[in-house]
Tab-separated table of C-alpha atoms and ligand atoms in Angstrom:
chain	number	residue	atom	x	y	z
A	1	MET	CA	28.039	6.966	82.520
A	2	SER	CA	27.588	6.921	78.763
A	3	ALA	CA	25.306	4.156	77.569
A	4	LYS	CA	26.231	1.688	74.867
A	5	VAL	CA	24.114	2.439	71.798
A	6	ILE	CA	22.277	-0.674	70.623
A	7	ASP	CA	22.580	-0.488	66.847
A	8	GLY	CA	19.276	-1.914	65.633
A	9	LYS	CA	20.157	-1.175	62.025
A	10	ALA	CA	23.262	-3.347	62.208
A	11	VAL	CA	21.529	-6.154	64.140
A	12	ALA	CA	18.643	-6.110	61.661
A	13	ALA	CA	21.014	-6.150	58.665
A	14	GLU	CA	22.805	-9.165	60.134
A	15	LEU	CA	19.515	-10.973	60.748
A	16	ARG	CA	18.278	-10.194	57.225
A	17	GLY	CA	21.544	-11.527	55.826
A	18	LYS	CA	21.153	-14.771	57.789
A	19	VAL	CA	17.539	-15.139	56.672
A	20	ALA	CA	18.595	-14.589	53.031
A	21	GLU	CA	21.277	-17.292	53.390
A	22	ALA	CA	18.745	-19.711	54.875
A	23	VAL	CA	16.241	-18.903	52.092
A	24	HIS	CA	18.953	-19.690	49.559
A	25	ARG	CA	19.694	-22.997	51.347
A	26	VAL	CA	16.060	-24.167	51.476
A	27	GLY	CA	15.769	-23.158	47.822
A	28	CYS	CA	18.783	-25.268	46.815
A	29	ASP	CA	18.011	-28.231	49.114
A	30	ARG	CA	14.221	-28.356	48.913
A	31	GLY	CA	13.210	-26.191	45.983
A	32	LEU	CA	11.255	-23.997	48.388
A	33	GLN	CA	10.888	-20.232	47.913
A	34	PRO	CA	8.992	-18.645	50.821
A	35	GLY	CA	6.268	-16.196	49.792
A	36	LEU	CA	4.731	-13.319	51.737
A	37	ALA	CA	1.443	-11.622	50.877
A	38	VAL	CA	1.089	-8.092	52.188
A	39	VAL	CA	-2.443	-6.726	51.983
A	40	LEU	CA	-2.973	-2.972	52.055
A	41	VAL	CA	-6.468	-1.516	52.117
A	42	GLY	CA	-6.730	2.194	51.355
A	43	ASP	CA	-4.063	4.810	50.780
A	44	ASN	CA	-2.720	5.777	54.202
A	45	PRO	CA	0.662	7.320	53.202
A	46	ALA	CA	2.525	5.880	56.256
A	47	SER	CA	1.144	2.393	55.549
A	48	GLU	CA	2.107	2.702	51.874
A	49	VAL	CA	5.716	3.452	52.883
A	50	TYR	CA	5.773	0.464	55.298
A	51	VAL	CA	4.363	-1.861	52.662
A	52	ARG	CA	6.862	-0.677	50.011
A	53	ASN	CA	9.755	-1.231	52.446
A	54	LYS	CA	8.438	-4.665	53.381
A	55	SER	CA	8.118	-5.771	49.759
A	56	LYS	CA	11.632	-4.541	48.967
A	57	ALA	CA	13.036	-6.445	51.949
A	58	VAL	CA	11.125	-9.597	50.958
A	59	ALA	CA	12.663	-9.502	47.457
A	60	GLU	CA	16.146	-8.815	48.880
A	61	ALA	CA	15.810	-11.904	51.095
A	62	GLY	CA	15.119	-14.029	47.999
A	63	MET	CA	11.440	-14.524	48.876
A	64	ARG	CA	8.395	-13.914	46.700
A	65	ALA	CA	6.242	-10.861	47.410
A	66	PHE	CA	2.518	-11.048	46.681
A	67	ASP	CA	1.324	-7.508	47.260
A	68	ARG	CA	-2.417	-6.866	47.204
A	69	LYS	CA	-3.639	-3.287	47.212
A	70	LEU	CA	-7.361	-2.717	47.661
A	71	PRO	CA	-9.324	0.570	47.567
A	72	ALA	CA	-10.301	2.289	50.825
A	73	SER	CA	-13.968	1.513	50.041
A	74	THR	CA	-13.358	-2.277	50.156
A	75	GLY	CA	-16.020	-4.104	52.165
A	76	GLU	CA	-15.293	-6.647	54.890
A	77	ALA	CA	-16.709	-9.534	52.832
A	78	ASP	CA	-14.363	-8.775	49.903
A	79	LEU	CA	-11.337	-8.649	52.185
A	80	LEU	CA	-12.372	-11.942	53.820
A	81	THR	CA	-12.668	-13.494	50.351
A	82	LEU	CA	-9.133	-12.376	49.529
A	83	ILE	CA	-7.842	-13.809	52.835
A	84	ALA	CA	-9.505	-17.147	51.996
A	85	GLU	CA	-7.773	-17.137	48.583
A	86	LEU	CA	-4.384	-16.407	50.158
A	87	ASN	CA	-4.962	-19.095	52.814
A	88	ALA	CA	-5.539	-21.609	50.003
A	89	ASP	CA	-2.579	-20.485	47.867
A	90	LYS	CA	0.374	-22.843	48.462
A	91	ALA	CA	2.880	-20.265	47.145
A	92	VAL	CA	1.857	-17.898	49.954
A	93	ASN	CA	3.458	-18.902	53.260
A	94	GLY	CA	2.841	-15.693	55.187
A	95	ILE	CA	-0.045	-13.213	55.191
A	96	LEU	CA	0.181	-9.747	56.658
A	97	VAL	CA	-2.757	-7.363	56.640
A	98	GLN	CA	-1.497	-3.835	57.163
A	99	LEU	CA	-3.267	-2.142	60.075
A	100	PRO	CA	-5.162	0.059	60.677
A	101	LEU	CA	-7.996	-1.006	58.370
A	102	PRO	CA	-10.774	1.360	57.216
A	103	LYS	CA	-13.656	1.795	59.674
A	104	GLN	CA	-16.134	-0.440	57.814
A	105	ILE	CA	-13.872	-3.478	58.395
A	106	ASP	CA	-13.618	-5.343	61.707
A	107	SER	CA	-9.853	-5.916	62.131
A	108	GLN	CA	-10.351	-8.724	64.658
A	109	LYS	CA	-12.560	-10.631	62.237
A	110	VAL	CA	-9.943	-10.281	59.482
A	111	ILE	CA	-7.061	-11.350	61.744
A	112	ALA	CA	-9.063	-14.365	62.926
A	113	ALA	CA	-9.690	-15.361	59.285
A	114	ILE	CA	-5.962	-15.701	58.522
A	115	ASP	CA	-4.664	-19.278	58.628
A	116	PRO	CA	-2.701	-19.326	61.952
A	117	ALA	CA	0.131	-21.178	60.174
A	118	LYS	CA	0.489	-18.153	57.825
A	119	ASP	CA	-0.050	-15.492	60.508
A	120	VAL	CA	3.425	-13.934	60.318
A	121	ASP	CA	2.283	-10.941	62.400
A	122	GLY	CA	1.469	-13.299	65.286
A	123	PHE	CA	-1.847	-11.532	65.955
A	124	HIS	CA	-4.218	-14.488	65.419
A	125	PRO	CA	-5.915	-15.483	68.714
A	126	LEU	CA	-4.445	-18.991	68.376
A	127	ASN	CA	-0.891	-17.645	68.155
A	128	VAL	CA	-1.593	-15.150	70.957
A	129	GLY	CA	-2.772	-18.086	73.073
A	130	ARG	CA	0.236	-20.210	72.162
A	131	LEU	CA	2.571	-17.408	73.220
A	132	ALA	CA	0.664	-16.939	76.491
A	133	SER	CA	0.804	-20.712	77.098
A	134	GLY	CA	4.550	-20.867	76.451
A	135	LEU	CA	4.048	-22.970	73.310
A	136	PRO	CA	6.010	-22.465	70.078
A	137	GLY	CA	4.251	-20.443	67.376
A	138	LEU	CA	4.495	-17.308	65.287
A	139	VAL	CA	5.146	-14.295	67.522
A	140	PRO	CA	4.672	-10.579	66.769
A	141	CYS	CA	7.611	-9.027	64.930
A	142	THR	CA	8.302	-5.819	66.876
A	143	PRO	CA	8.255	-7.571	70.289
A	144	LEU	CA	10.534	-10.299	68.922
A	145	GLY	CA	12.885	-7.573	67.680
A	146	CYS	CA	12.935	-5.999	71.169
A	147	VAL	CA	13.983	-9.279	72.770
A	148	ILE	CA	16.666	-9.933	70.143
A	149	LEU	CA	18.092	-6.454	70.799
A	150	ALA	CA	18.050	-6.974	74.590
A	151	LYS	CA	19.913	-10.237	74.050
A	152	THR	CA	22.690	-8.456	72.176
A	153	VAL	CA	23.484	-6.886	75.556
A	154	HIS	CA	22.637	-9.805	77.903
A	155	SER	CA	23.140	-13.340	76.664
A	156	SER	CA	20.501	-14.400	79.200
A	157	LEU	CA	17.567	-12.351	80.506
A	158	ALA	CA	16.806	-14.923	83.224
A	159	GLY	CA	16.118	-13.384	86.613
A	160	MET	CA	16.249	-9.794	85.350
A	161	GLU	CA	13.642	-7.306	86.600
A	162	ALA	CA	11.899	-6.118	83.441
A	163	ALA	CA	9.370	-3.300	83.175
A	164	VAL	CA	7.251	-2.951	80.046
A	165	VAL	CA	5.531	0.408	79.711
A	166	GLY	CA	2.441	-0.068	77.518
A	167	ARG	CA	-0.003	-2.967	77.282
A	168	SER	CA	-1.159	-2.948	73.669
A	169	ASN	CA	-1.887	-6.252	71.954
A	170	ILE	CA	0.690	-5.540	69.272
A	171	VAL	CA	3.640	-4.508	71.441
A	172	GLY	CA	3.309	-4.297	75.244
A	173	LYS	CA	1.559	-7.603	76.020
A	174	PRO	CA	3.540	-9.799	73.600
A	175	VAL	CA	6.843	-8.218	74.665
A	176	ALA	CA	5.944	-9.021	78.271
A	177	GLN	CA	5.113	-12.636	77.316
A	178	LEU	CA	8.370	-13.047	75.420
A	179	LEU	CA	10.362	-11.655	78.356
A	180	LEU	CA	8.543	-14.017	80.691
A	181	ALA	CA	9.466	-16.883	78.361
A	182	GLU	CA	13.076	-15.707	78.757
A	183	ASN	CA	12.599	-16.071	82.538
A	184	ALA	CA	12.668	-12.343	83.305
A	185	THR	CA	10.469	-11.064	86.133
A	186	VAL	CA	8.055	-8.794	84.310
A	187	THR	CA	5.908	-5.853	85.406
A	188	ILE	CA	3.556	-4.303	82.845
A	189	CYS	CA	2.746	-0.609	83.311
A	190	HIS	CA	-0.044	1.357	81.643
A	191	SER	CA	-1.969	4.592	81.987
A	192	LYS	CA	-3.547	3.544	85.306
A	193	THR	CA	-0.319	2.346	86.946
A	194	ARG	CA	0.144	4.122	90.298
A	195	ASP	CA	3.891	4.463	90.679
A	196	LEU	CA	5.167	4.125	87.122
A	197	PRO	CA	8.472	5.979	87.722
A	198	GLY	CA	9.174	3.821	90.809
A	199	ILE	CA	8.558	0.590	88.859
A	200	CYS	CA	10.726	1.792	85.976
A	201	ARG	CA	13.551	2.757	88.348
A	202	ARG	CA	13.670	-0.854	89.636
A	203	ALA	CA	14.008	-2.341	86.169
A	204	ASP	CA	17.228	-3.869	84.851
A	205	LEU	CA	15.467	-3.972	81.479
A	206	LEU	CA	13.010	-1.259	80.502
A	207	VAL	CA	10.855	-1.480	77.371
A	208	ALA	CA	8.887	1.663	76.490
A	209	ALA	CA	5.943	1.287	74.071
A	210	ILE	CA	3.378	3.979	74.772
A	211	GLY	CA	3.431	6.415	71.857
A	212	GLN	CA	4.211	9.481	74.007
A	213	PRO	CA	7.235	11.505	72.887
A	214	GLU	CA	10.131	11.285	75.392
A	215	PHE	CA	7.784	10.234	78.205
A	216	VAL	CA	10.408	8.168	80.057
A	217	ARG	CA	12.903	10.626	81.528
A	218	GLY	CA	16.401	9.914	82.778
A	219	ASP	CA	15.283	9.919	86.428
A	220	CYS	CA	12.945	6.954	85.714
A	221	ILE	CA	15.872	4.767	84.646
A	222	LYS	CA	17.950	2.569	86.932
A	223	PRO	CA	21.656	3.343	86.491
A	224	GLY	CA	23.168	0.749	84.165
A	225	ALA	CA	19.778	-0.560	82.919
A	226	THR	CA	19.138	-1.666	79.343
A	227	VAL	CA	16.498	0.500	77.681
A	228	ILE	CA	14.560	-0.587	74.595
A	229	ASP	CA	12.568	2.260	73.063
A	230	VAL	CA	9.764	1.107	70.764
A	231	GLY	CA	8.141	4.527	70.339
A	232	ILE	CA	7.961	6.289	67.011
A	233	ASN	CA	6.607	9.804	67.486
A	234	ARG	CA	6.616	12.534	64.893
A	235	VAL	CA	7.396	15.907	66.469
A	236	PRO	CA	7.992	19.411	65.074
A	237	GLY	CA	11.694	19.864	64.371
A	238	GLU	CA	13.992	22.683	63.371
A	239	GLY	CA	13.194	24.855	60.344
A	240	GLY	CA	9.572	23.730	60.120
A	241	LYS	CA	10.589	20.139	59.361
A	242	SER	CA	9.304	17.292	61.488
A	243	GLY	CA	11.526	14.828	63.306
A	244	ILE	CA	11.077	11.448	64.960
A	245	VAL	CA	11.644	10.756	68.649
A	246	GLY	CA	11.000	7.716	70.805
A	247	ASP	CA	9.070	7.231	74.038
A	248	VAL	CA	12.328	7.730	75.975
A	249	ALA	CA	14.219	11.012	76.380
A	250	TYR	CA	17.278	9.652	74.596
A	251	SER	CA	19.929	12.160	75.695
A	252	GLU	CA	18.906	11.731	79.355
A	253	ALA	CA	18.746	7.937	79.063
A	254	ALA	CA	22.176	7.850	77.444
A	255	LYS	CA	23.649	9.397	80.614
A	256	VAL	CA	22.056	6.899	83.028
A	257	ALA	CA	21.431	3.633	81.196
A	258	GLY	CA	23.964	0.923	80.478
A	259	ALA	CA	22.606	0.420	76.966
A	260	VAL	CA	19.881	2.134	74.963
A	261	THR	CA	18.266	1.850	71.541
A	262	PRO	CA	18.199	5.056	69.467
A	263	VAL	CA	15.128	6.270	67.577
A	264	PRO	CA	15.337	5.963	64.637
A	265	GLY	CA	17.756	3.087	64.103
A	266	GLY	CA	16.829	0.915	67.087
A	267	VAL	CA	13.711	-1.250	67.246
A	268	GLY	CA	12.267	0.039	63.938
A	269	PRO	CA	14.577	-1.878	61.560
A	270	MET	CA	14.094	-5.079	63.584
A	271	THR	CA	10.387	-5.292	62.754
A	272	ILE	CA	10.907	-6.051	59.054
A	273	ALA	CA	13.867	-8.348	59.777
A	274	CYS	CA	11.684	-10.384	62.174
A	275	LEU	CA	8.870	-10.452	59.613
A	276	LEU	CA	11.267	-12.099	57.150
A	277	LEU	CA	12.346	-14.561	59.832
A	278	ASN	CA	8.711	-15.410	60.618
A	279	THR	CA	7.945	-15.917	56.915
A	280	LEU	CA	10.896	-18.273	56.519
A	281	ASN	CA	9.916	-20.218	59.657
A	282	ALA	CA	6.264	-20.384	58.546
A	283	ALA	CA	7.296	-21.700	55.094
A	284	CYS	CA	9.519	-24.365	56.654
A	285	ALA	CA	6.819	-25.445	59.120
A	286	GLN	CA	4.254	-25.710	56.300
A	287	HIS	CA	6.625	-28.056	54.448
A	288	GLY	CA	7.409	-30.157	57.523
A	289	LEU	CA	10.956	-28.789	57.780
A	290	LEU	CA	12.701	-27.757	60.970
A	291	ALA	CA	13.190	-23.975	61.289
A	292	PRO	CA	16.709	-23.175	60.008
A	293	LYS	CA	19.222	-22.232	62.735
A	294	ILE	CA	19.638	-18.461	62.505
B	301	LIG	P1	-1.049	1.885	71.704
B	301	LIG	O1	-1.851	0.796	71.128
B	301	LIG	O2	-1.538	3.290	71.611
B	301	LIG	O3	-0.819	1.542	73.245
B	301	LIG	C1	-0.181	2.462	74.093
B	301	LIG	C2	-0.057	1.877	75.473
B	301	LIG	O4	0.658	2.816	76.264
B	301	LIG	C3	-1.394	1.600	76.161
B	301	LIG	O5	-1.316	0.388	76.865
B	301	LIG	C4	-1.534	2.788	77.128
B	301	LIG	O6	-2.143	2.470	78.357
B	301	LIG	C5	-0.081	3.105	77.424
B	301	LIG	N1	0.061	4.520	77.747
B	301	LIG	C6	-0.264	5.580	76.968
B	301	LIG	N2	0.011	6.725	77.629
B	301	LIG	C7	0.513	6.374	78.828
B	301	LIG	C8	0.995	7.103	79.949
B	301	LIG	N3	0.992	8.436	79.967
B	301	LIG	N4	1.443	6.424	81.023
B	301	LIG	C9	1.440	5.065	81.012
B	301	LIG	N5	1.011	4.312	79.972
B	301	LIG	C10	0.560	4.968	78.904
B	301	LIG	O7	0.437	1.923	71.116
B	301	LIG	P2	1.297	0.755	70.450
B	301	LIG	O8	0.687	0.359	69.177
B	301	LIG	O9	1.656	-0.264	71.463
B	301	LIG	O10	2.617	1.592	70.080
B	301	LIG	C11	3.417	2.206	71.057
B	301	LIG	C12	4.520	2.992	70.384
B	301	LIG	O11	5.338	2.083	69.646
B	301	LIG	C13	4.017	4.004	69.346
B	301	LIG	O12	4.894	5.116	69.375
B	301	LIG	C14	4.142	3.284	68.026
B	301	LIG	O13	4.336	4.154	66.937
B	301	LIG	C15	5.396	2.469	68.279
B	301	LIG	N6	5.521	1.261	67.470
B	301	LIG	C16	6.696	1.036	66.853
B	301	LIG	C17	6.882	-0.093	66.106
B	301	LIG	C18	8.207	-0.330	65.452
B	301	LIG	O14	8.304	-1.052	64.482
B	301	LIG	N7	9.277	0.228	65.998
B	301	LIG	C19	5.858	-1.018	65.949
B	301	LIG	C20	4.646	-0.798	66.624
B	301	LIG	C21	4.486	0.357	67.385
B	301	LIG	P3	-3.710	2.043	78.488
B	301	LIG	O15	-3.767	0.653	77.973
B	301	LIG	O16	-3.955	2.143	79.940
B	301	LIG	O17	-4.455	3.027	77.651
């Protein structure tokens, strides 16, 4: 069997196009231009690249970008003051604080200070609780991207056996909640799971989010399953250059699975596309408008 390759780049481009159209419509009909504030503390090179890409995508979608770059020495109180300013700014509909934050700052305190209505990362405890309670709210971008990709293969996930490998707050747990909301039967695996390969082999839908290069081998995959690989792992490549691989051994998975996301070009591009979608939805909700049909 040769798995269908789930083209995350193409799905993300389509979603970004639809978001841009909807932004144009709310601009023409309501005079509303959604705005996203991305806050970066310090000069982590990977974070700087993410933030640059996010700001570019925000502008391309016709939204306003309010980038705030603070020095690595910024204290918690100063960051909380900035969050309060952004919460109060009506032009800012979404706030994203790039993680990780420097050691002197308590990330949980900062996330909890963001207005939940502007929490486009979906990490605020109120939004986490809404997701867990099956209530509408802002949901984390990467997990949302995973579900959108799975639904390009299966129009309904209802009744599917799903295994999520990884239980982080930013990927594993919210992905599991979203799959549950789609009526899948979900098992969450982690480092203490006893028979991880056995659980994975039962899964019609397998989501890997552990941060271990090519951890999920072909013999852990049910023939015909859909595999969503969230992992981004930098590994030494040919000629001294480094390369990027996922948490799934792609060439093995491609022989067994029914469909699989590549790395790069799978889940990665969906994260920014879903961030734009969340910002648009947050802006509409703040102005009492229904979320545009995307
Ligand atoms: P994380 O916070 O480090 O969590 C990793 C999870 O995997 C933990 O729950 C851990 O279990 C579990 N785990 C680690 N090693 C394991 C093993 N050998 N067997 C079973 N479970 C194991 O990672 P994360 O933030 O969720 O990220 C996961 C991966 O996704 C990373 O490669 C990251 O770069 C990538 N990622 C990609 C995107 C994107 O946009 N595509 C976004 C976010 C993250 P315990 O809880 O038991 O320790």
